[in-house]
mmCIF file of C-alpha atoms in Angstrom:
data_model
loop_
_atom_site.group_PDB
_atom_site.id
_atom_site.type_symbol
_atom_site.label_atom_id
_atom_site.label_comp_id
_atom_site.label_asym_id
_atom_site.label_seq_id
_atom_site.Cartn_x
_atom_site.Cartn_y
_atom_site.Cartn_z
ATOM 1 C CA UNK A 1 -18.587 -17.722 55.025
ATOM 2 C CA UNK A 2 -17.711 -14.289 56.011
ATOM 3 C CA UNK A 3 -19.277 -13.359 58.968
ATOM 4 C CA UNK A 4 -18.843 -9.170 58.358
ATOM 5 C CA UNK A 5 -21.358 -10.179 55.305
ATOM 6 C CA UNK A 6 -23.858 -11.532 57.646
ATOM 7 C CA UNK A 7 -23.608 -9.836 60.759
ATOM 8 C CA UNK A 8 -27.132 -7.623 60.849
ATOM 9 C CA UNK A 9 -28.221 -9.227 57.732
ATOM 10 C CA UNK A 10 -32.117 -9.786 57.812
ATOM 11 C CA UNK A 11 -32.900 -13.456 56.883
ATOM 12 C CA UNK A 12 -36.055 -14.971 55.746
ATOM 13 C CA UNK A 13 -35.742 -18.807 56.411
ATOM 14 C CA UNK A 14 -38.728 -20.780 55.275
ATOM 15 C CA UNK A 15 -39.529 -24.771 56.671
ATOM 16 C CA UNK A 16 -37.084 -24.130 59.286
ATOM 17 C CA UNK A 17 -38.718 -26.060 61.885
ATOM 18 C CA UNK A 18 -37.224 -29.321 59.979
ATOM 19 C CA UNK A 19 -33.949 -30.955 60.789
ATOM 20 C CA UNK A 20 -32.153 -28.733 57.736
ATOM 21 C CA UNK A 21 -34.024 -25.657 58.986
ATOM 22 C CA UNK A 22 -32.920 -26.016 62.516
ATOM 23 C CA UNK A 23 -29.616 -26.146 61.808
ATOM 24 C CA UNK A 24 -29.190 -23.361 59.492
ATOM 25 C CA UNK A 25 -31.052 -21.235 61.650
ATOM 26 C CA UNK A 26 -28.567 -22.004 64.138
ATOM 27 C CA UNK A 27 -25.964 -21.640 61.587
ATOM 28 C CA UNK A 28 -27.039 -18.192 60.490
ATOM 29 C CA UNK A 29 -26.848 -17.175 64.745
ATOM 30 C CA UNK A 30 -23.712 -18.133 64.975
ATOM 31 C CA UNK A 31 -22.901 -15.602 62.330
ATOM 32 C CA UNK A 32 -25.024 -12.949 63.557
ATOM 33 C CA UNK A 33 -27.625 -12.680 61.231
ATOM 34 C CA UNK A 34 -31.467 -11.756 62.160
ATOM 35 C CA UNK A 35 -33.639 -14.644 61.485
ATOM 36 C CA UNK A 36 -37.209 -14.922 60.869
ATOM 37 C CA UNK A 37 -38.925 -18.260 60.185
ATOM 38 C CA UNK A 38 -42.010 -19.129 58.399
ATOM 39 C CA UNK A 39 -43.017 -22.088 58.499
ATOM 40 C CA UNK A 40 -45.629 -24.828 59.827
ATOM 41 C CA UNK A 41 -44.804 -26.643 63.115
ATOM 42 C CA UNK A 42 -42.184 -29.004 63.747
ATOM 43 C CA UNK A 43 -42.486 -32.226 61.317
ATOM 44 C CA UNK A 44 -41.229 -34.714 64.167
ATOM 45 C CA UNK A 45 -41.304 -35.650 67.621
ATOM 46 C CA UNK A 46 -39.237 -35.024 69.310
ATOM 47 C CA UNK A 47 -37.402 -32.580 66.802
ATOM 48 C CA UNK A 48 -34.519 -30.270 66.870
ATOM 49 C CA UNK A 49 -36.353 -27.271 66.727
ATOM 50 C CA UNK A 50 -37.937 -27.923 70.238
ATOM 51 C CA UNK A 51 -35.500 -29.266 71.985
ATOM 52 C CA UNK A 52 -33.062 -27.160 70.793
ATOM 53 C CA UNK A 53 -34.830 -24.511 72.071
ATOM 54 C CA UNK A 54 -34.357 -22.715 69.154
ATOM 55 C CA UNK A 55 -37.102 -20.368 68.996
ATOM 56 C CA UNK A 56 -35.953 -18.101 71.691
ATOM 57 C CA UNK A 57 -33.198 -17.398 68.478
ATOM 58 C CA UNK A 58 -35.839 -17.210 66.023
ATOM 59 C CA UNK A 59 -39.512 -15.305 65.921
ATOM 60 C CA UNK A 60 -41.302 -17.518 63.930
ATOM 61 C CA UNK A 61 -44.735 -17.281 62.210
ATOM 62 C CA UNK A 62 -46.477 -20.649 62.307
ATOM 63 C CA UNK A 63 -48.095 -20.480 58.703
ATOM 64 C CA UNK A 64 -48.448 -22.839 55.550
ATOM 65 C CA UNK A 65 -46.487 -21.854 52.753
ATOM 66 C CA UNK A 66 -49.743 -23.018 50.038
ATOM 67 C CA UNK A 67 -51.098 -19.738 52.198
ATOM 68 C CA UNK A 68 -49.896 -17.031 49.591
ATOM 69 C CA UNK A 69 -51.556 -13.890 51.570
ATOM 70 C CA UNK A 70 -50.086 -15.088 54.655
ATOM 71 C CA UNK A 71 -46.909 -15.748 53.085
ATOM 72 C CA UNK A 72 -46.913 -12.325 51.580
ATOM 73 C CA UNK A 73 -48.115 -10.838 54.555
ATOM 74 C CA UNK A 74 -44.792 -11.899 56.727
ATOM 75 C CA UNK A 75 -42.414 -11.009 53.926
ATOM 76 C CA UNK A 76 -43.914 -7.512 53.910
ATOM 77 C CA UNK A 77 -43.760 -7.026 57.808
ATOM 78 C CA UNK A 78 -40.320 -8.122 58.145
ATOM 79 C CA UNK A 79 -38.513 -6.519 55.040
ATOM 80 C CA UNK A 80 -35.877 -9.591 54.324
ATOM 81 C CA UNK A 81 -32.233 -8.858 52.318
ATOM 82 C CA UNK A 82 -32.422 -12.785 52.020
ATOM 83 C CA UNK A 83 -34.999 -15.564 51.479
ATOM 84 C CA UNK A 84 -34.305 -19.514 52.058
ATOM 85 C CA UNK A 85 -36.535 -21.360 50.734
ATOM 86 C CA UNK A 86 -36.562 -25.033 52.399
ATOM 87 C CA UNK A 87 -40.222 -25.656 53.394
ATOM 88 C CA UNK A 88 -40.845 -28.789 51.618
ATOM 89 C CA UNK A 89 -42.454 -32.375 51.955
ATOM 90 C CA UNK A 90 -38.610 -33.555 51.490
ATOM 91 C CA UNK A 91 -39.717 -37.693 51.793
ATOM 92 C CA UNK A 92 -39.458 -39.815 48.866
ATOM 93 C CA UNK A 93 -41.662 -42.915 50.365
ATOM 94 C CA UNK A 94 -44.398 -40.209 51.856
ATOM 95 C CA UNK A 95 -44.605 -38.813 48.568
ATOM 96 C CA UNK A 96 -45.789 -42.492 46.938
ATOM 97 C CA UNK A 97 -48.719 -42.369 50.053
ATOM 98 C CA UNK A 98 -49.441 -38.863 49.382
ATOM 99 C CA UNK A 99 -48.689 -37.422 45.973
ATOM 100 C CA UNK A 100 -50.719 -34.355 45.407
ATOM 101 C CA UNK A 101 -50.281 -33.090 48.746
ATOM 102 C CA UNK A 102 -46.353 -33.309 48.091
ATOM 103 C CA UNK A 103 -46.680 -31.769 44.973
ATOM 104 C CA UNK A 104 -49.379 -28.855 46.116
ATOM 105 C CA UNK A 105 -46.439 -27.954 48.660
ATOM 106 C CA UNK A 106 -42.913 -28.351 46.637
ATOM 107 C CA UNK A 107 -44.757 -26.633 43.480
ATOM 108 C CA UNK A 108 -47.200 -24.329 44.693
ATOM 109 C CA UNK A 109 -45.233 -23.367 47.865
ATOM 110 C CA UNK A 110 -42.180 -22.158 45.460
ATOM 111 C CA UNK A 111 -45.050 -20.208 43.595
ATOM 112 C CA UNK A 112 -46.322 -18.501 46.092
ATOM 113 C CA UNK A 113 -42.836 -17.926 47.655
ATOM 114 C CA UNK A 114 -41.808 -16.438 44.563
ATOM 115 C CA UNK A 115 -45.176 -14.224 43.590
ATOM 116 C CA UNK A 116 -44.784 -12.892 47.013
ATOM 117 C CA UNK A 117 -41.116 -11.479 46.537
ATOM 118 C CA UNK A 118 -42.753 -10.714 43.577
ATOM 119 C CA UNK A 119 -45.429 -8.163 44.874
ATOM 120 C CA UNK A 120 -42.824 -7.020 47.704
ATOM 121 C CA UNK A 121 -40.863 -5.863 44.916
ATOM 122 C CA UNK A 122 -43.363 -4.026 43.293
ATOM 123 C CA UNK A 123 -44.290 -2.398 46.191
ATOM 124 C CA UNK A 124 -40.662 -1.039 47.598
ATOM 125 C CA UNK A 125 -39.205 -4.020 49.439
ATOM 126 C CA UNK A 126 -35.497 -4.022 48.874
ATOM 127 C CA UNK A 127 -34.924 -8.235 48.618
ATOM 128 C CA UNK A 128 -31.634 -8.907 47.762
ATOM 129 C CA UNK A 129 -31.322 -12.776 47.013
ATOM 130 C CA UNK A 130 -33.328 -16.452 47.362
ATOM 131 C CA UNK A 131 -32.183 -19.368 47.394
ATOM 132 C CA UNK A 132 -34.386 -22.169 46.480
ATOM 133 C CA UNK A 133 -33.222 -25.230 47.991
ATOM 134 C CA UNK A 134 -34.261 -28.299 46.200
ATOM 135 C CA UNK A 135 -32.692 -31.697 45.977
ATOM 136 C CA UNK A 136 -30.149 -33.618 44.315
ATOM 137 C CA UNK A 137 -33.130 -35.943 43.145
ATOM 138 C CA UNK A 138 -34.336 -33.034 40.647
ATOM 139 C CA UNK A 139 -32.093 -34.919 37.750
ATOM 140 C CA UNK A 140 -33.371 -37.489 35.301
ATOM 141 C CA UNK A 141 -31.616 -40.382 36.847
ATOM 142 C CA UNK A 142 -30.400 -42.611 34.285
ATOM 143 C CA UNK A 143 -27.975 -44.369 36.668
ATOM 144 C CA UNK A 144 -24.820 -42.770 35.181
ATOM 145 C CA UNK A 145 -21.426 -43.738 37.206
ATOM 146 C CA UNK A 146 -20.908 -39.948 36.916
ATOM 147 C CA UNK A 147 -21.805 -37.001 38.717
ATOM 148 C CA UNK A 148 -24.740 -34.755 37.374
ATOM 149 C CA UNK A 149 -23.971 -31.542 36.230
ATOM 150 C CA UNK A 150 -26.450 -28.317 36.621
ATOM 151 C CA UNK A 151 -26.867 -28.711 32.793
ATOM 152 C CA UNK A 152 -28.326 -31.833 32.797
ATOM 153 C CA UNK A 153 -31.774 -32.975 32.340
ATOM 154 C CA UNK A 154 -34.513 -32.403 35.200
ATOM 155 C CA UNK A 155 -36.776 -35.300 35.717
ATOM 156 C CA UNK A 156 -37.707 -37.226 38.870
ATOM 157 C CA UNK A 157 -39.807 -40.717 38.673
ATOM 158 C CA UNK A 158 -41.081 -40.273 42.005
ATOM 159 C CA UNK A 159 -43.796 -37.637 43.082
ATOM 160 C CA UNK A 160 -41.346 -35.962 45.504
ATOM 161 C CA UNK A 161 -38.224 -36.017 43.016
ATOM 162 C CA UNK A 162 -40.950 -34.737 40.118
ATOM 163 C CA UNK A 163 -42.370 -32.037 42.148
ATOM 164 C CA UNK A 164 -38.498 -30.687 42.863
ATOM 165 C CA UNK A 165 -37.481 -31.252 39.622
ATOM 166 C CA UNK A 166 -40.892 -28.690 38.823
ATOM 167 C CA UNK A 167 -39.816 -26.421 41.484
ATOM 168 C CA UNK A 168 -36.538 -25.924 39.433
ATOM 169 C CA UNK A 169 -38.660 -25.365 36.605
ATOM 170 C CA UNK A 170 -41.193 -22.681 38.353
ATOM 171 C CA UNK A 171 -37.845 -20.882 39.555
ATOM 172 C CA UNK A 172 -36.258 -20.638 36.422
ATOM 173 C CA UNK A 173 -39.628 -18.963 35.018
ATOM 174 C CA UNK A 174 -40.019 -16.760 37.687
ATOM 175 C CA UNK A 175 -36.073 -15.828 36.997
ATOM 176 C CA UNK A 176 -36.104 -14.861 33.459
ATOM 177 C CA UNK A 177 -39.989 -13.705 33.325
ATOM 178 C CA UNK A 178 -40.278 -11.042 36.576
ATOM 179 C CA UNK A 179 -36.700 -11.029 37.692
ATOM 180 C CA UNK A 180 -34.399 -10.887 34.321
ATOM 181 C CA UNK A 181 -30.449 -10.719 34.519
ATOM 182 C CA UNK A 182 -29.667 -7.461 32.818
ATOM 183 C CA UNK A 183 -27.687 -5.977 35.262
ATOM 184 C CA UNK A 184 -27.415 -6.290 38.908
ATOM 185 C CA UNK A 185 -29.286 -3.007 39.531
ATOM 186 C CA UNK A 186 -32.193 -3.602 37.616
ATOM 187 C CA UNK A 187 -33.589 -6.563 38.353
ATOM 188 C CA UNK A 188 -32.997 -6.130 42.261
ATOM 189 C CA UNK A 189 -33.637 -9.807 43.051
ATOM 190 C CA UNK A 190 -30.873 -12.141 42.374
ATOM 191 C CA UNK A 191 -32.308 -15.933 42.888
ATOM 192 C CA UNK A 192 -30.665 -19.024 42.634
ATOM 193 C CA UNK A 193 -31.709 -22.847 43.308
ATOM 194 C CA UNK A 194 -29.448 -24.908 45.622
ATOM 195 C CA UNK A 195 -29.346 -29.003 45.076
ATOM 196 C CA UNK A 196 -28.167 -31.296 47.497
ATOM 197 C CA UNK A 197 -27.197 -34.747 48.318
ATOM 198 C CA UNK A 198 -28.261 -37.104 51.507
ATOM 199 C CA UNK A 199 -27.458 -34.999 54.689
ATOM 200 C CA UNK A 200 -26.873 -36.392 58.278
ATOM 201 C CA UNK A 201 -26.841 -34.673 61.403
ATOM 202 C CA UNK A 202 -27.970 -34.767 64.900
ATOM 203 C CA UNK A 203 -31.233 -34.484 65.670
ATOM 204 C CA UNK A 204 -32.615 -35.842 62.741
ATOM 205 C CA UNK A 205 -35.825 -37.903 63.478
ATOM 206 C CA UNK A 206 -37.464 -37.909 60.281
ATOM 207 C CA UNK A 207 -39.118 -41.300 59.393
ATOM 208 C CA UNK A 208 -37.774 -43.316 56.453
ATOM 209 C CA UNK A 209 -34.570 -41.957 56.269
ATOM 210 C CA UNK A 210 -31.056 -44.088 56.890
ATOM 211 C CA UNK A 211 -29.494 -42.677 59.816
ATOM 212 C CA UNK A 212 -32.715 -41.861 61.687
ATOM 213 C CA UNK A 213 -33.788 -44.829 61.475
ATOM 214 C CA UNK A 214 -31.061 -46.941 62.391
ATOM 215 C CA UNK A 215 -30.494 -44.998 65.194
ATOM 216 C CA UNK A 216 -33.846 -45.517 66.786
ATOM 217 C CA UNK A 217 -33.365 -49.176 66.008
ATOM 218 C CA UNK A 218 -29.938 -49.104 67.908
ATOM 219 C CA UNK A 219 -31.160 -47.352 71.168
ATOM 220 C CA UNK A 220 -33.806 -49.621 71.051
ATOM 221 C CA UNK A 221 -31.701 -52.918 70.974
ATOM 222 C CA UNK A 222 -33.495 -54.045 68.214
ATOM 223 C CA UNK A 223 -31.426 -55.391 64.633
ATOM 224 C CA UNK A 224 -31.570 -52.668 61.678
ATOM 225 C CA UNK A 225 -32.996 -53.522 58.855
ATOM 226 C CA UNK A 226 -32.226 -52.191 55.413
ATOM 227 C CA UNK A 227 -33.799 -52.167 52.211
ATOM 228 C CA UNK A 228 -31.227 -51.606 49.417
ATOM 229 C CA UNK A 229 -28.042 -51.992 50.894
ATOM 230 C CA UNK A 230 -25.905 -51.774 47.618
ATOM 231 C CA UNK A 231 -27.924 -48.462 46.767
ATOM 232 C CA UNK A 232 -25.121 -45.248 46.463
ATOM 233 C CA UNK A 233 -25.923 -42.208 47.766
ATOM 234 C CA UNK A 234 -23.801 -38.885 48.155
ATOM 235 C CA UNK A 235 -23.722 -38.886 52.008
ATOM 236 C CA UNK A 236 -22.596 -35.594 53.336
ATOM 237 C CA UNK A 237 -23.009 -33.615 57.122
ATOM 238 C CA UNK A 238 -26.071 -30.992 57.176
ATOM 239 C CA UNK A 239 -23.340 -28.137 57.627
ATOM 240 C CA UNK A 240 -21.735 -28.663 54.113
ATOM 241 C CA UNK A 241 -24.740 -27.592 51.906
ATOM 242 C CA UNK A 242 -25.647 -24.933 54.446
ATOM 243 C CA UNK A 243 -22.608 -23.955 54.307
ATOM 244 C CA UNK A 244 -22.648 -23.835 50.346
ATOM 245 C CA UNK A 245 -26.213 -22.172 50.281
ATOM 246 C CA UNK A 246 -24.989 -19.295 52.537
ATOM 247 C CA UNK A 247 -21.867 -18.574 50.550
ATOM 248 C CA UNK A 248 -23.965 -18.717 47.686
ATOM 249 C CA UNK A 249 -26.160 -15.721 48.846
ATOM 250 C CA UNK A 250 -22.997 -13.714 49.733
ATOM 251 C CA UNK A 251 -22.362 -13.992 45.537
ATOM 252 C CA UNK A 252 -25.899 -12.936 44.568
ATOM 253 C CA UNK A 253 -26.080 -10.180 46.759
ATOM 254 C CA UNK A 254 -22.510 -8.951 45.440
ATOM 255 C CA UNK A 255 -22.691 -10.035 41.953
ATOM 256 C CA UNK A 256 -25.867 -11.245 41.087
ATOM 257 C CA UNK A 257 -25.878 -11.491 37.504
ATOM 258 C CA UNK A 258 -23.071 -14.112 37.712
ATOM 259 C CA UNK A 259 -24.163 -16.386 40.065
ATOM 260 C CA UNK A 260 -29.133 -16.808 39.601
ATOM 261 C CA UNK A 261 -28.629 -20.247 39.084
ATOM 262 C CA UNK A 262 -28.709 -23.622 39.830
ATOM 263 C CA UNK A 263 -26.018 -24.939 42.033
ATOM 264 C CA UNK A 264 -24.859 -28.719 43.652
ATOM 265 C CA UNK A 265 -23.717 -29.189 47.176
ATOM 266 C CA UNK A 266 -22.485 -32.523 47.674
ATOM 267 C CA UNK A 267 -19.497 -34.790 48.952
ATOM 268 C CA UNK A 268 -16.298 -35.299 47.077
ATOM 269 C CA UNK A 269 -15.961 -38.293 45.244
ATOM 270 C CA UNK A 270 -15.212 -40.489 47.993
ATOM 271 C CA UNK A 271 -18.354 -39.537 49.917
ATOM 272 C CA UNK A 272 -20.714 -41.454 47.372
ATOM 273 C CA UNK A 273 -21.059 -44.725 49.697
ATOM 274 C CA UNK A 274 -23.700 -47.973 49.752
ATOM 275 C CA UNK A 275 -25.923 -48.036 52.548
ATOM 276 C CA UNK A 276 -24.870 -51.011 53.461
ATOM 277 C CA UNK A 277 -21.091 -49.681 54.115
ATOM 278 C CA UNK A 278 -22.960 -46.621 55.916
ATOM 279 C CA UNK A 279 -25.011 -48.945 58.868
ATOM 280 C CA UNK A 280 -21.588 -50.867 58.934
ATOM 281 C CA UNK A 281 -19.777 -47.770 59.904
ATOM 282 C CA UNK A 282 -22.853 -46.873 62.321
ATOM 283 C CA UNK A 283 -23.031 -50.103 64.132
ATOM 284 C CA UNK A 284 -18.875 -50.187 64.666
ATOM 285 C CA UNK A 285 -19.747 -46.467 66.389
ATOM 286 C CA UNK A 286 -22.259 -47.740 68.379
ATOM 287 C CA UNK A 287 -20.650 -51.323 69.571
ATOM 288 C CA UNK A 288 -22.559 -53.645 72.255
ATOM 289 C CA UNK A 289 -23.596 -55.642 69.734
ATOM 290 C CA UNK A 290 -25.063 -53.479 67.091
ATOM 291 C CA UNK A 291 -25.778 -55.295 63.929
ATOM 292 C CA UNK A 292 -27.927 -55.084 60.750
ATOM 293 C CA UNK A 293 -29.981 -57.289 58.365
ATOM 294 C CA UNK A 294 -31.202 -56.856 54.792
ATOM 295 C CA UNK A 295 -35.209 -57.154 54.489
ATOM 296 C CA UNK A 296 -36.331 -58.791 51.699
ATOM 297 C CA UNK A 297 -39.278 -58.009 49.617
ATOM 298 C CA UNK A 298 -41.121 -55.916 47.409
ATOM 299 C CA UNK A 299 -40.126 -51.756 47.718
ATOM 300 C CA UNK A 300 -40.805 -49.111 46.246
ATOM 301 C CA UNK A 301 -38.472 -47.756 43.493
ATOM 302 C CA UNK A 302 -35.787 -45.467 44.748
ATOM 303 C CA UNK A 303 -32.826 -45.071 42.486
ATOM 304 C CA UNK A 304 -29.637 -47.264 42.883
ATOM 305 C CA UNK A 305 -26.960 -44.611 42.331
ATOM 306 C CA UNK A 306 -27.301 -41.152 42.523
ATOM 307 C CA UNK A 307 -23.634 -38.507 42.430
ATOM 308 C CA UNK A 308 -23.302 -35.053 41.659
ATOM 309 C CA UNK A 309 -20.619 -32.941 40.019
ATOM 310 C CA UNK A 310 -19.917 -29.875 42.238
ATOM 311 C CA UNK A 311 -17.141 -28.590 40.103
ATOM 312 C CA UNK A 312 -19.170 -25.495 39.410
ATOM 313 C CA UNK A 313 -19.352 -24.380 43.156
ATOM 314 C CA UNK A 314 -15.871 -25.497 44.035
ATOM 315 C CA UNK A 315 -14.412 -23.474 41.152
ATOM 316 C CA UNK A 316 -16.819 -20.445 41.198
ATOM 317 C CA UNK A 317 -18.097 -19.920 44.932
ATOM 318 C CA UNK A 318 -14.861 -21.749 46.172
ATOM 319 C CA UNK A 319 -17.058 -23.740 48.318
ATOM 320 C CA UNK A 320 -15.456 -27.641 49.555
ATOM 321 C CA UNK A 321 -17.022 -30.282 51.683
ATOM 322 C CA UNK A 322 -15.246 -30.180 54.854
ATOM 323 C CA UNK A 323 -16.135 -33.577 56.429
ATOM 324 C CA UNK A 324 -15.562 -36.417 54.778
ATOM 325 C CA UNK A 325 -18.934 -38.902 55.196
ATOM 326 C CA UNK A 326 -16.492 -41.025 58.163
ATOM 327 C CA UNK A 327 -16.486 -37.926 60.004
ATOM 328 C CA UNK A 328 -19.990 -37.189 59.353
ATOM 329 C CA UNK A 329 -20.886 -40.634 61.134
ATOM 330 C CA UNK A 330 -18.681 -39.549 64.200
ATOM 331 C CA UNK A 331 -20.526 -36.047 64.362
ATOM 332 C CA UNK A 332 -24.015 -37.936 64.251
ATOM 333 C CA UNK A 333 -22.733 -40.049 67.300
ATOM 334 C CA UNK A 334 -21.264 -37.887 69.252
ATOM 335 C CA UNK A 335 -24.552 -35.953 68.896
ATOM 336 C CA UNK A 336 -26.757 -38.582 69.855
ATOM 337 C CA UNK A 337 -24.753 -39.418 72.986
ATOM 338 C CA UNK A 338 -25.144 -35.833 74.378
ATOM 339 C CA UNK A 339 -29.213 -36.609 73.361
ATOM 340 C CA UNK A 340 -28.893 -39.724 75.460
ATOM 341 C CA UNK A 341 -27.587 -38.486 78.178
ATOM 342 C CA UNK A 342 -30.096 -35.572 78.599
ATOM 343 C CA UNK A 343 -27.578 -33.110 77.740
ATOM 344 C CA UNK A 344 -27.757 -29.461 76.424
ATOM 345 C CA UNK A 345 -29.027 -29.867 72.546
ATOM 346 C CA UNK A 346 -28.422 -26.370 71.467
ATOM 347 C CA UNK A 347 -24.853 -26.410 73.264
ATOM 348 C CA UNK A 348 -24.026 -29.111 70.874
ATOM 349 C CA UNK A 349 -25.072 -28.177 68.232
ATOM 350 C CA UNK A 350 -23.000 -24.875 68.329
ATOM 351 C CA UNK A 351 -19.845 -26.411 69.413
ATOM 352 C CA UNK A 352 -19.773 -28.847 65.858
ATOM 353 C CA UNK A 353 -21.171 -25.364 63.596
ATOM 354 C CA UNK A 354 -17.991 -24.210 65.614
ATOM 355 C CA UNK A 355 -15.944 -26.288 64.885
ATOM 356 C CA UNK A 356 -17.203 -26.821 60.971
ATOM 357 C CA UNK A 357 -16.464 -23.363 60.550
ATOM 358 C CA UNK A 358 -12.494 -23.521 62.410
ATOM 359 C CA UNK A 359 -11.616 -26.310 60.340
#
């Protein structure tokens, strides 16, 4: 990431209350960018955003992102070179309890976020890029023992995976019908969709999910319990897709034409681990006694394996994955310790994007 490129830049991040948000708004600080947020109000509690005290970084207008005129409204006022799209309902299970609010916001929101740059456009705004950031679940899973490539079929057998793999769709429409590739000058707007795998970080408290959950279980005392511990999953830290999504925008604002598409941000090839070997690795961290136990019964379906190819964005962007999923776990720990212990959230937080970005 070059940090010349960002310094002054004017950033639009949407759903950056969440865990992802928090960070890259953090992220995007470090390098000295200007960052708005739009978005509703924290998801969790506690959550990062709050006690991370990162609104005195960011102004933020508290708004839903189904709200096109407010929506359009903030984009307007605040004149954005970039837009990040992340507000999302981003949970798989919540999406089986509540599927047309999930897909009202991952479909409609990327509408509206889109017919507003849209009308900005029209009426003088000088946008430069978005970045849609969907998920790695946007692919027809068919189980493959190989990675997904941006080629491949879009699918999603779950309401949450279906409504990203339609938020690809609605991008790519939106792309080629009011934003076509001619030539970088023309069409003004470069926008691209980013697709990731399962991130960890600190101050993740989001319910359902691996690592959140175990660790409330651990400080607890209590035994985890997990539900498909032979399921794969591309584990990665939260500051290698950022990481990807911001080096992306530095290509579509320099050479747009070459670069509005879709794009995965995932581990290497050693990163796609079970979950059982991931709460093994977790309880070792944690010691005094930390141990799991798989709960039997009827689930939900969630896919067994899930990898993707990143070839395209380590050849083209020359983005990598700089922690392995091993140091991942020791980032999330080392995290949760300074949480423990009352410490300074933010302080943290900037001393691992520092030392993501010296490695």
């Amino acid at each position: 990431m070059n940090k010349e490129f960002w310094k002054g830049k004017k950033v639009l991040v949407t759903g950056h209350t969440g865990f992802k948000g928090s960070w890259l708004c953090l992220l995007l600080s470090s390098l000295g960018a200007t960052v708005t947020g739009y978005s509703l109000r924290p998801p969790t509690s506690p959550s990062l955003f709050e006690l991370g005290q990162i609104e005195r970084l960011v102004p933020t207008r508290y708004a839903d992102i189904r709200d096109l005129n407010s929506l359009q409204a903030t984009i307007l006022e605040e004149k954005p070179d970039i837009i990040i799209h992340m507000a999302a309902q981003p949970l798989v299970r919540a999406s089986y309890l509540n599927p047309v609010e999930t897909f009202e916001i991952n479909i409609m929101g990327t509408v509206n976020l889109l017919e507003a740059v849209r009308n900005a456009v029209h009426q003088g705004i000088s946008i430069k890029a978005v970045i849609n950031v969907t998920t790695d679940k946007c692919y027809e899973n068919k189980e493959w023992l190989w990675g997904y490539r941006e080629n491949d079929a879009l699918g999603g057998y779950d309401p949450y995976s279906n409504s990203k793999a339609c938020s690809e769709l609605v991008t790519d429409a939106y792309r080629k019908s009011f934003f076509p590739i001619k030539n970088y000058e023309s069409h003004g707007v470069a926008i691209a969709t980013g697709r990731a795998g399962n991130v960890i970080g600190g101050g993740d408290w989001a319910a359902d999910r691996l690592i959140p959950d175990c660790l409330r279980t651990l400080s607890e005392g209590a035994t985890i319990k997990i539900r498909s511990p032979y399921a794969i999953r591309p584990w990665q830290h939260v500051l290698d897709p950022l990481s990807g999504y911001l080096l992306l925008a530095e290509k579509l604002v320099e050479d747009g034409t070459r670069y509005s598409e879709g794009w995965n941000f995932g581990p290497d090839d050693d990163g796609g681990k079970t979950v059982e070997w991931v709460v093994k690795h977790l309880c070792a961290k944690w010691g005094n006694g930390a141990a799991y136990e798989v709960e039997n019964g009827h689930h939900l379906h969630e896919a067994h394996y899930l990898k993707l190819d990143c070839s395209k964005a380590k050849f083209k962007l020359g983005w990598h994955p700089k922690w392995c999923v091993e140091t991942a776990i020791v980032k999330v720990m080392e995290w949760s310790q300074v949480y423990q212990s009352n410490g300074d959230l933010m302080a943290i937080c900037m001393k691992q994007i520092d030392e993501y970005q010296n490695k």
